[in-house]
Amino acid sequence: MPKLYDLLMVGLFSFGLFPNLLTSGAYAQETGREIKIVATDYPPHIIAAEEGGMDLDILRAVFDDMGYKSTVSFVPTKRALAMVNQGEADVAVPVFYQDDRDGYYTSDAIIDYKPTVFTLNRYDYVLDDLSSLSEHRVVTFVGAGGYFGSKFTKAVNNAVSYNEINNVNAMPELLLMERYSAAVLDENIFYYFYRKENKNRDLSIFDAHAIFPKVAASVGFNNQQLRDSFNQQLAKFCAAGKDQAIIEKYVGATH
């Protein structure tokens, strides 16, 4: 499983400019050409073992509505973006912080990643900002210090204890066992692992403190016309609530 820091921050990298090998979305449809997707495994957003996940299911469902078939390959994030730039794939998911340039075009957001601080409800902790973390035993994902920046680092450097772990799937249970008093993780990832065996498992035992900004996850295209058509269909898809239905497939109802 890749580090969340690597997955998000790779969007800040720049890649060379390459010729656009797919002339238009209409060309893809008229020739019966399948859309080639490259994705990076990061459950529940991308689940390679199931060829699914929230981000990937939304992407493929929108393509289905557009009348396109699609195939998917799983590669590291940097490689995925490079493949789109070089015309070796049509789209990459997810992508972050990417500006349009010749041969590369970013879609509207397909889902928001929501870095969140989780605590146990029975303690009624108040977390107004990052400095509140200094009062806690904090657990988070590897690379969080680099991703969240200096204010986060300062807060956790003064925390009662601080630990970054690779096995983020264990975070909900570690919090329940009170090994830590605060867990910092994407909201959907936390709920996915907590509810993996039971989508109706009670969430009220946790308080979710949204003290971080949301991070918009998008799709990277090597063709502008296909991207524009995708954005139009995505808006209809989301307006119908189909994106939320896919999210709830993985984490259950959360609100």
PDB file of C-alpha atoms in Angstrom, residues 4-241:
ATOM      1  CA  LEU A   4      -0.824   8.714   1.626  1.00  0.00           C
ATOM      2  CA  TYR A   5       1.820  11.459   1.544  1.00  0.00           C
ATOM      3  CA  ASP A   6       3.270  10.056  -1.680  1.00  0.00           C
ATOM      4  CA  LEU A   7      -0.173   9.605  -3.198  1.00  0.00           C
ATOM      5  CA  LEU A   8      -1.250  13.188  -2.549  1.00  0.00           C
ATOM      6  CA  MET A   9       1.972  15.118  -2.990  1.00  0.00           C
ATOM      7  CA  VAL A  10       2.867  13.509  -6.311  1.00  0.00           C
ATOM      8  CA  GLY A  11       0.388  15.916  -7.812  1.00  0.00           C
ATOM      9  CA  LEU A  12       2.905  18.702  -7.164  1.00  0.00           C
ATOM     10  CA  PHE A  13       5.469  17.169  -9.483  1.00  0.00           C
ATOM     11  CA  SER A  14       5.881  18.422 -13.038  1.00  0.00           C
ATOM     12  CA  PHE A  15       6.170  16.147 -16.036  1.00  0.00           C
ATOM     13  CA  GLY A  16       7.436  16.787 -19.558  1.00  0.00           C
ATOM     14  CA  LEU A  17       5.164  17.686 -22.419  1.00  0.00           C
ATOM     15  CA  PHE A  18       4.242  14.906 -24.818  1.00  0.00           C
ATOM     16  CA  PRO A  19       2.062  14.731 -27.930  1.00  0.00           C
ATOM     17  CA  ASN A  20      -1.576  13.853 -27.460  1.00  0.00           C
ATOM     18  CA  LEU A  21      -2.049  10.423 -28.969  1.00  0.00           C
ATOM     19  CA  LEU A  22      -5.844  10.349 -28.637  1.00  0.00           C
ATOM     20  CA  THR A  23      -7.284  12.967 -30.980  1.00  0.00           C
ATOM     21  CA  SER A  24     -10.727  13.186 -29.383  1.00  0.00           C
ATOM     22  CA  GLY A  25     -13.288  11.450 -27.204  1.00  0.00           C
ATOM     23  CA  ALA A  26     -15.472  11.060 -30.316  1.00  0.00           C
ATOM     24  CA  TYR A  27     -12.617   9.218 -32.046  1.00  0.00           C
ATOM     25  CA  ALA A  28     -12.391   6.782 -29.152  1.00  0.00           C
ATOM     26  CA  GLN A  29     -16.104   6.069 -29.307  1.00  0.00           C
ATOM     27  CA  GLU A  30     -16.406   5.823 -33.085  1.00  0.00           C
ATOM     28  CA  THR A  31     -13.590   3.278 -33.364  1.00  0.00           C
ATOM     29  CA  GLY A  32     -14.802   1.250 -30.389  1.00  0.00           C
ATOM     30  CA  ARG A  33     -11.529   1.957 -28.625  1.00  0.00           C
ATOM     31  CA  GLU A  34     -11.568   1.203 -24.922  1.00  0.00           C
ATOM     32  CA  ILE A  35     -10.556   3.869 -22.440  1.00  0.00           C
ATOM     33  CA  LYS A  36      -7.314   2.810 -20.768  1.00  0.00           C
ATOM     34  CA  ILE A  37      -7.265   3.723 -17.066  1.00  0.00           C
ATOM     35  CA  VAL A  38      -4.202   3.630 -14.828  1.00  0.00           C
ATOM     36  CA  ALA A  39      -4.785   3.763 -11.082  1.00  0.00           C
ATOM     37  CA  THR A  40      -2.845   3.486  -7.832  1.00  0.00           C
ATOM     38  CA  ASP A  41      -3.917   1.009  -5.157  1.00  0.00           C
ATOM     39  CA  TYR A  42      -5.099   2.780  -1.995  1.00  0.00           C
ATOM     40  CA  PRO A  43      -8.188   1.241  -0.345  1.00  0.00           C
ATOM     41  CA  PRO A  44     -10.979   2.148  -0.279  1.00  0.00           C
ATOM     42  CA  HIS A  45     -10.394   4.827  -2.920  1.00  0.00           C
ATOM     43  CA  ILE A  46      -8.675   2.357  -5.246  1.00  0.00           C
ATOM     44  CA  ILE A  47      -8.747  -1.368  -4.449  1.00  0.00           C
ATOM     45  CA  ALA A  48      -6.568  -3.267  -6.903  1.00  0.00           C
ATOM     46  CA  ALA A  49      -7.515  -6.694  -5.530  1.00  0.00           C
ATOM     47  CA  GLU A  50     -11.169  -6.026  -6.378  1.00  0.00           C
ATOM     48  CA  GLU A  51     -10.523  -3.839  -9.441  1.00  0.00           C
ATOM     49  CA  GLY A  52     -12.740  -1.335  -7.693  1.00  0.00           C
ATOM     50  CA  GLY A  53     -12.835   1.317  -5.004  1.00  0.00           C
ATOM     51  CA  MET A  54     -14.740   4.569  -4.645  1.00  0.00           C
ATOM     52  CA  ASP A  55     -12.698   6.702  -7.037  1.00  0.00           C
ATOM     53  CA  LEU A  56     -12.385   4.000  -9.671  1.00  0.00           C
ATOM     54  CA  ASP A  57     -16.050   2.990  -9.505  1.00  0.00           C
ATOM     55  CA  ILE A  58     -17.162   6.595  -9.983  1.00  0.00           C
ATOM     56  CA  LEU A  59     -14.814   7.044 -12.922  1.00  0.00           C
ATOM     57  CA  ARG A  60     -15.867   3.845 -14.680  1.00  0.00           C
ATOM     58  CA  ALA A  61     -19.574   4.447 -14.016  1.00  0.00           C
ATOM     59  CA  VAL A  62     -19.375   7.871 -15.667  1.00  0.00           C
ATOM     60  CA  PHE A  63     -17.604   6.321 -18.650  1.00  0.00           C
ATOM     61  CA  ASP A  64     -20.346   3.690 -18.805  1.00  0.00           C
ATOM     62  CA  ASP A  65     -22.943   6.474 -18.922  1.00  0.00           C
ATOM     63  CA  MET A  66     -20.965   8.055 -21.771  1.00  0.00           C
ATOM     64  CA  GLY A  67     -21.069   4.788 -23.713  1.00  0.00           C
ATOM     65  CA  TYR A  68     -17.391   3.906 -23.284  1.00  0.00           C
ATOM     66  CA  LYS A  69     -15.892   0.632 -22.160  1.00  0.00           C
ATOM     67  CA  SER A  70     -12.820   0.842 -19.980  1.00  0.00           C
ATOM     68  CA  THR A  71      -9.910  -1.262 -18.791  1.00  0.00           C
ATOM     69  CA  VAL A  72      -7.702  -0.589 -15.780  1.00  0.00           C
ATOM     70  CA  SER A  73      -4.097  -1.266 -14.843  1.00  0.00           C
ATOM     71  CA  PHE A  74      -2.570  -0.601 -11.442  1.00  0.00           C
ATOM     72  CA  VAL A  75       0.739   1.228 -11.251  1.00  0.00           C
ATOM     73  CA  PRO A  76       2.502   3.654  -8.853  1.00  0.00           C
ATOM     74  CA  THR A  77       1.109   7.177  -8.960  1.00  0.00           C
ATOM     75  CA  LYS A  78       4.089   8.860 -10.597  1.00  0.00           C
ATOM     76  CA  ARG A  79       4.125   6.183 -13.289  1.00  0.00           C
ATOM     77  CA  ALA A  80       0.371   6.629 -13.858  1.00  0.00           C
ATOM     78  CA  LEU A  81       0.753  10.335 -14.518  1.00  0.00           C
ATOM     79  CA  ALA A  82       3.731   9.784 -16.787  1.00  0.00           C
ATOM     80  CA  MET A  83       1.789   7.185 -18.806  1.00  0.00           C
ATOM     81  CA  VAL A  84      -1.020   9.679 -19.410  1.00  0.00           C
ATOM     82  CA  ASN A  85       1.445  12.387 -20.401  1.00  0.00           C
ATOM     83  CA  GLN A  86       3.116  10.008 -22.847  1.00  0.00           C
ATOM     84  CA  GLY A  87      -0.147   8.735 -24.335  1.00  0.00           C
ATOM     85  CA  GLU A  88       0.360   5.210 -22.965  1.00  0.00           C
ATOM     86  CA  ALA A  89      -2.933   5.524 -21.076  1.00  0.00           C
ATOM     87  CA  ASP A  90      -5.998   7.711 -21.510  1.00  0.00           C
ATOM     88  CA  VAL A  91      -6.680   8.608 -17.873  1.00  0.00           C
ATOM     89  CA  ALA A  92      -5.069   8.376 -14.434  1.00  0.00           C
ATOM     90  CA  VAL A  93      -6.913   8.287 -11.116  1.00  0.00           C
ATOM     91  CA  PRO A  94      -6.635   9.826  -8.619  1.00  0.00           C
ATOM     92  CA  VAL A  95      -4.676  13.008  -9.330  1.00  0.00           C
ATOM     93  CA  PHE A  96      -4.154  16.084  -7.148  1.00  0.00           C
ATOM     94  CA  TYR A  97      -2.987  19.659  -7.668  1.00  0.00           C
ATOM     95  CA  GLN A  98      -2.437  19.305 -11.425  1.00  0.00           C
ATOM     96  CA  ASP A  99      -2.796  22.225 -13.839  1.00  0.00           C
ATOM     97  CA  ASP A 100      -3.765  21.729 -17.480  1.00  0.00           C
ATOM     98  CA  ARG A 101      -0.935  21.753 -20.003  1.00  0.00           C
ATOM     99  CA  ASP A 102      -0.375  20.495 -23.524  1.00  0.00           C
ATOM    100  CA  GLY A 103      -1.175  16.776 -23.524  1.00  0.00           C
ATOM    101  CA  TYR A 104      -2.555  16.731 -19.958  1.00  0.00           C
ATOM    102  CA  TYR A 105      -5.950  17.894 -18.659  1.00  0.00           C
ATOM    103  CA  THR A 106      -7.458  17.598 -15.172  1.00  0.00           C
ATOM    104  CA  SER A 107     -11.137  16.860 -14.615  1.00  0.00           C
ATOM    105  CA  ASP A 108     -13.454  18.360 -12.050  1.00  0.00           C
ATOM    106  CA  ALA A 109     -13.233  16.661  -8.652  1.00  0.00           C
ATOM    107  CA  ILE A 110     -14.746  13.186  -8.533  1.00  0.00           C
ATOM    108  CA  ILE A 111     -14.480  12.881  -4.737  1.00  0.00           C
ATOM    109  CA  ASP A 112     -13.042  14.783  -1.783  1.00  0.00           C
ATOM    110  CA  TYR A 113     -10.387  13.306   0.461  1.00  0.00           C
ATOM    111  CA  LYS A 114     -11.133  14.474   4.003  1.00  0.00           C
ATOM    112  CA  PRO A 115      -8.211  14.404   6.443  1.00  0.00           C
ATOM    113  CA  THR A 116      -9.914  14.144   9.834  1.00  0.00           C
ATOM    114  CA  VAL A 117      -9.017  13.803  13.499  1.00  0.00           C
ATOM    115  CA  PHE A 118     -10.956  11.010  15.216  1.00  0.00           C
ATOM    116  CA  THR A 119     -11.403  10.764  18.972  1.00  0.00           C
ATOM    117  CA  LEU A 120     -13.668   8.699  21.222  1.00  0.00           C
ATOM    118  CA  ASN A 121     -17.013  10.379  21.742  1.00  0.00           C
ATOM    119  CA  ARG A 122     -17.244   9.516  25.438  1.00  0.00           C
ATOM    120  CA  TYR A 123     -14.380  11.881  26.258  1.00  0.00           C
ATOM    121  CA  ASP A 124     -16.026  14.847  24.506  1.00  0.00           C
ATOM    122  CA  TYR A 125     -12.715  16.271  23.337  1.00  0.00           C
ATOM    123  CA  VAL A 126     -12.763  19.690  21.708  1.00  0.00           C
ATOM    124  CA  LEU A 127     -10.331  20.181  18.818  1.00  0.00           C
ATOM    125  CA  ASP A 128     -10.615  23.638  17.326  1.00  0.00           C
ATOM    126  CA  ASP A 129      -7.362  23.691  15.384  1.00  0.00           C
ATOM    127  CA  LEU A 130      -4.065  21.860  14.912  1.00  0.00           C
ATOM    128  CA  SER A 131      -2.621  23.156  18.170  1.00  0.00           C
ATOM    129  CA  SER A 132      -5.216  21.046  20.027  1.00  0.00           C
ATOM    130  CA  LEU A 133      -3.311  17.931  18.965  1.00  0.00           C
ATOM    131  CA  SER A 134      -0.563  18.803  21.444  1.00  0.00           C
ATOM    132  CA  GLU A 135      -2.820  17.491  24.213  1.00  0.00           C
ATOM    133  CA  HIS A 136      -3.129  14.008  22.680  1.00  0.00           C
ATOM    134  CA  ARG A 137      -1.465  10.688  21.978  1.00  0.00           C
ATOM    135  CA  VAL A 138      -1.615  10.909  18.191  1.00  0.00           C
ATOM    136  CA  VAL A 139      -1.431   8.184  15.558  1.00  0.00           C
ATOM    137  CA  THR A 140      -1.445   8.863  11.828  1.00  0.00           C
ATOM    138  CA  PHE A 141      -0.129   7.617   8.467  1.00  0.00           C
ATOM    139  CA  VAL A 142       3.509   7.566   7.440  1.00  0.00           C
ATOM    140  CA  GLY A 143       4.473  10.878   5.848  1.00  0.00           C
ATOM    141  CA  ALA A 144       1.744  12.927   7.567  1.00  0.00           C
ATOM    142  CA  GLY A 145       4.288  15.369   8.962  1.00  0.00           C
ATOM    143  CA  GLY A 146       5.522  16.245   5.504  1.00  0.00           C
ATOM    144  CA  TYR A 147       2.050  16.435   4.006  1.00  0.00           C
ATOM    145  CA  PHE A 148       0.286  18.569   6.633  1.00  0.00           C
ATOM    146  CA  GLY A 149       3.114  21.061   7.015  1.00  0.00           C
ATOM    147  CA  SER A 150       4.872  23.002   9.732  1.00  0.00           C
ATOM    148  CA  LYS A 151       1.835  23.848  11.894  1.00  0.00           C
ATOM    149  CA  PHE A 152       0.949  20.182  12.148  1.00  0.00           C
ATOM    150  CA  THR A 153       4.548  19.229  12.831  1.00  0.00           C
ATOM    151  CA  LYS A 154       4.817  21.830  15.591  1.00  0.00           C
ATOM    152  CA  ALA A 155       1.619  20.596  17.222  1.00  0.00           C
ATOM    153  CA  VAL A 156       2.543  16.911  17.190  1.00  0.00           C
ATOM    154  CA  ASN A 157       6.117  17.633  18.283  1.00  0.00           C
ATOM    155  CA  ASN A 158       4.546  18.903  21.503  1.00  0.00           C
ATOM    156  CA  ALA A 159       2.020  16.061  21.719  1.00  0.00           C
ATOM    157  CA  VAL A 160       1.940  13.612  24.605  1.00  0.00           C
ATOM    158  CA  SER A 161       3.069  11.036  22.046  1.00  0.00           C
ATOM    159  CA  TYR A 162       3.132  10.794  18.246  1.00  0.00           C
ATOM    160  CA  ASN A 163       3.418   7.818  15.935  1.00  0.00           C
ATOM    161  CA  GLU A 164       3.197   7.348  12.150  1.00  0.00           C
ATOM    162  CA  ILE A 165       2.245   3.807  11.082  1.00  0.00           C
ATOM    163  CA  ASN A 166       2.004   1.933   7.781  1.00  0.00           C
ATOM    164  CA  ASN A 167      -0.937  -0.287   8.746  1.00  0.00           C
ATOM    165  CA  VAL A 168      -3.616   2.394   8.663  1.00  0.00           C
ATOM    166  CA  ASN A 169      -6.249  -0.366   8.662  1.00  0.00           C
ATOM    167  CA  ALA A 170      -5.488  -0.822  12.368  1.00  0.00           C
ATOM    168  CA  MET A 171      -6.175   2.782  13.370  1.00  0.00           C
ATOM    169  CA  PRO A 172      -9.873   2.459  14.335  1.00  0.00           C
ATOM    170  CA  GLU A 173      -9.176  -0.482  16.634  1.00  0.00           C
ATOM    171  CA  LEU A 174      -6.094   1.194  18.127  1.00  0.00           C
ATOM    172  CA  LEU A 175      -8.285   4.157  18.990  1.00  0.00           C
ATOM    173  CA  LEU A 176     -10.968   1.902  20.460  1.00  0.00           C
ATOM    174  CA  MET A 177      -8.340   0.154  22.608  1.00  0.00           C
ATOM    175  CA  GLU A 178      -7.203   3.616  23.754  1.00  0.00           C
ATOM    176  CA  ARG A 179      -3.668   3.032  22.611  1.00  0.00           C
ATOM    177  CA  TYR A 180      -4.021   6.560  21.251  1.00  0.00           C
ATOM    178  CA  SER A 181      -6.437   9.378  22.011  1.00  0.00           C
ATOM    179  CA  ALA A 182      -6.477  10.876  18.491  1.00  0.00           C
ATOM    180  CA  ALA A 183      -6.195   9.270  15.049  1.00  0.00           C
ATOM    181  CA  VAL A 184      -5.524  11.397  11.961  1.00  0.00           C
ATOM    182  CA  LEU A 185      -6.713   9.797   8.718  1.00  0.00           C
ATOM    183  CA  ASP A 186      -8.934  10.364   5.698  1.00  0.00           C
ATOM    184  CA  GLU A 187     -12.549  10.056   6.811  1.00  0.00           C
ATOM    185  CA  ASN A 188     -13.550   7.436   4.240  1.00  0.00           C
ATOM    186  CA  ILE A 189     -10.432   5.352   4.850  1.00  0.00           C
ATOM    187  CA  PHE A 190     -11.084   5.323   8.600  1.00  0.00           C
ATOM    188  CA  TYR A 191     -14.729   4.329   8.175  1.00  0.00           C
ATOM    189  CA  TYR A 192     -13.892   1.742   5.525  1.00  0.00           C
ATOM    190  CA  PHE A 193     -11.538  -0.184   7.790  1.00  0.00           C
ATOM    191  CA  TYR A 194     -13.767   0.244  10.839  1.00  0.00           C
ATOM    192  CA  ARG A 195     -16.775  -1.092   8.912  1.00  0.00           C
ATOM    193  CA  LYS A 196     -15.060  -3.563   6.640  1.00  0.00           C
ATOM    194  CA  GLU A 197     -16.992  -6.523   8.057  1.00  0.00           C
ATOM    195  CA  ASN A 198     -20.182  -4.650   8.961  1.00  0.00           C
ATOM    196  CA  LYS A 199     -21.328  -1.550   7.068  1.00  0.00           C
ATOM    197  CA  ASN A 200     -23.831  -0.767   9.833  1.00  0.00           C
ATOM    198  CA  ARG A 201     -21.271  -0.663  12.626  1.00  0.00           C
ATOM    199  CA  ASP A 202     -22.000   2.244  14.982  1.00  0.00           C
ATOM    200  CA  LEU A 203     -20.077   5.435  14.185  1.00  0.00           C
ATOM    201  CA  SER A 204     -21.477   7.458  17.074  1.00  0.00           C
ATOM    202  CA  ILE A 205     -18.713   6.196  19.345  1.00  0.00           C
ATOM    203  CA  PHE A 206     -16.335   8.494  17.464  1.00  0.00           C
ATOM    204  CA  ASP A 207     -16.112  12.252  17.133  1.00  0.00           C
ATOM    205  CA  ALA A 208     -14.820  13.394  13.734  1.00  0.00           C
ATOM    206  CA  HIS A 209     -13.023  16.740  13.912  1.00  0.00           C
ATOM    207  CA  ALA A 210     -12.737  18.385  10.481  1.00  0.00           C
ATOM    208  CA  ILE A 211      -9.838  20.726  11.231  1.00  0.00           C
ATOM    209  CA  PHE A 212      -8.056  20.100   7.919  1.00  0.00           C
ATOM    210  CA  PRO A 213      -9.140  21.380   4.493  1.00  0.00           C
ATOM    211  CA  LYS A 214     -10.605  18.883   2.057  1.00  0.00           C
ATOM    212  CA  VAL A 215      -8.439  17.684  -0.832  1.00  0.00           C
ATOM    213  CA  ALA A 216     -10.165  17.383  -4.209  1.00  0.00           C
ATOM    214  CA  ALA A 217      -9.306  14.186  -6.112  1.00  0.00           C
ATOM    215  CA  SER A 218      -9.644  14.381  -9.881  1.00  0.00           C
ATOM    216  CA  VAL A 219      -8.890  12.410 -13.036  1.00  0.00           C
ATOM    217  CA  GLY A 220      -6.005  13.203 -15.386  1.00  0.00           C
ATOM    218  CA  PHE A 221      -6.746  12.978 -19.136  1.00  0.00           C
ATOM    219  CA  ASN A 222      -4.456  13.136 -22.171  1.00  0.00           C
ATOM    220  CA  ASN A 223      -7.282  14.551 -24.303  1.00  0.00           C
ATOM    221  CA  GLN A 224      -9.073  17.822 -23.638  1.00  0.00           C
ATOM    222  CA  GLN A 225     -12.303  17.007 -25.480  1.00  0.00           C
ATOM    223  CA  LEU A 226     -12.697  13.735 -23.616  1.00  0.00           C
ATOM    224  CA  ARG A 227     -12.061  15.561 -20.339  1.00  0.00           C
ATOM    225  CA  ASP A 228     -14.676  18.188 -21.132  1.00  0.00           C
ATOM    226  CA  SER A 229     -17.258  15.552 -22.063  1.00  0.00           C
ATOM    227  CA  PHE A 230     -16.436  13.659 -18.892  1.00  0.00           C
ATOM    228  CA  ASN A 231     -16.963  16.778 -16.756  1.00  0.00           C
ATOM    229  CA  GLN A 232     -20.418  17.300 -18.252  1.00  0.00           C
ATOM    230  CA  GLN A 233     -21.463  13.711 -17.562  1.00  0.00           C
ATOM    231  CA  LEU A 234     -19.855  13.765 -14.093  1.00  0.00           C
ATOM    232  CA  ALA A 235     -21.999  16.761 -13.108  1.00  0.00           C
ATOM    233  CA  LYS A 236     -25.153  14.851 -14.063  1.00  0.00           C
ATOM    234  CA  PHE A 237     -23.900  11.728 -12.290  1.00  0.00           C
ATOM    235  CA  CYS A 238     -23.286  13.593  -9.032  1.00  0.00           C
ATOM    236  CA  ALA A 239     -26.531  15.585  -9.266  1.00  0.00           C
ATOM    237  CA  ALA A 240     -28.367  12.257  -9.326  1.00  0.00           C
ATOM    238  CA  GLY A 241     -26.562  11.155  -6.148  1.00  0.00           C
TER     239      GLY A 241
END
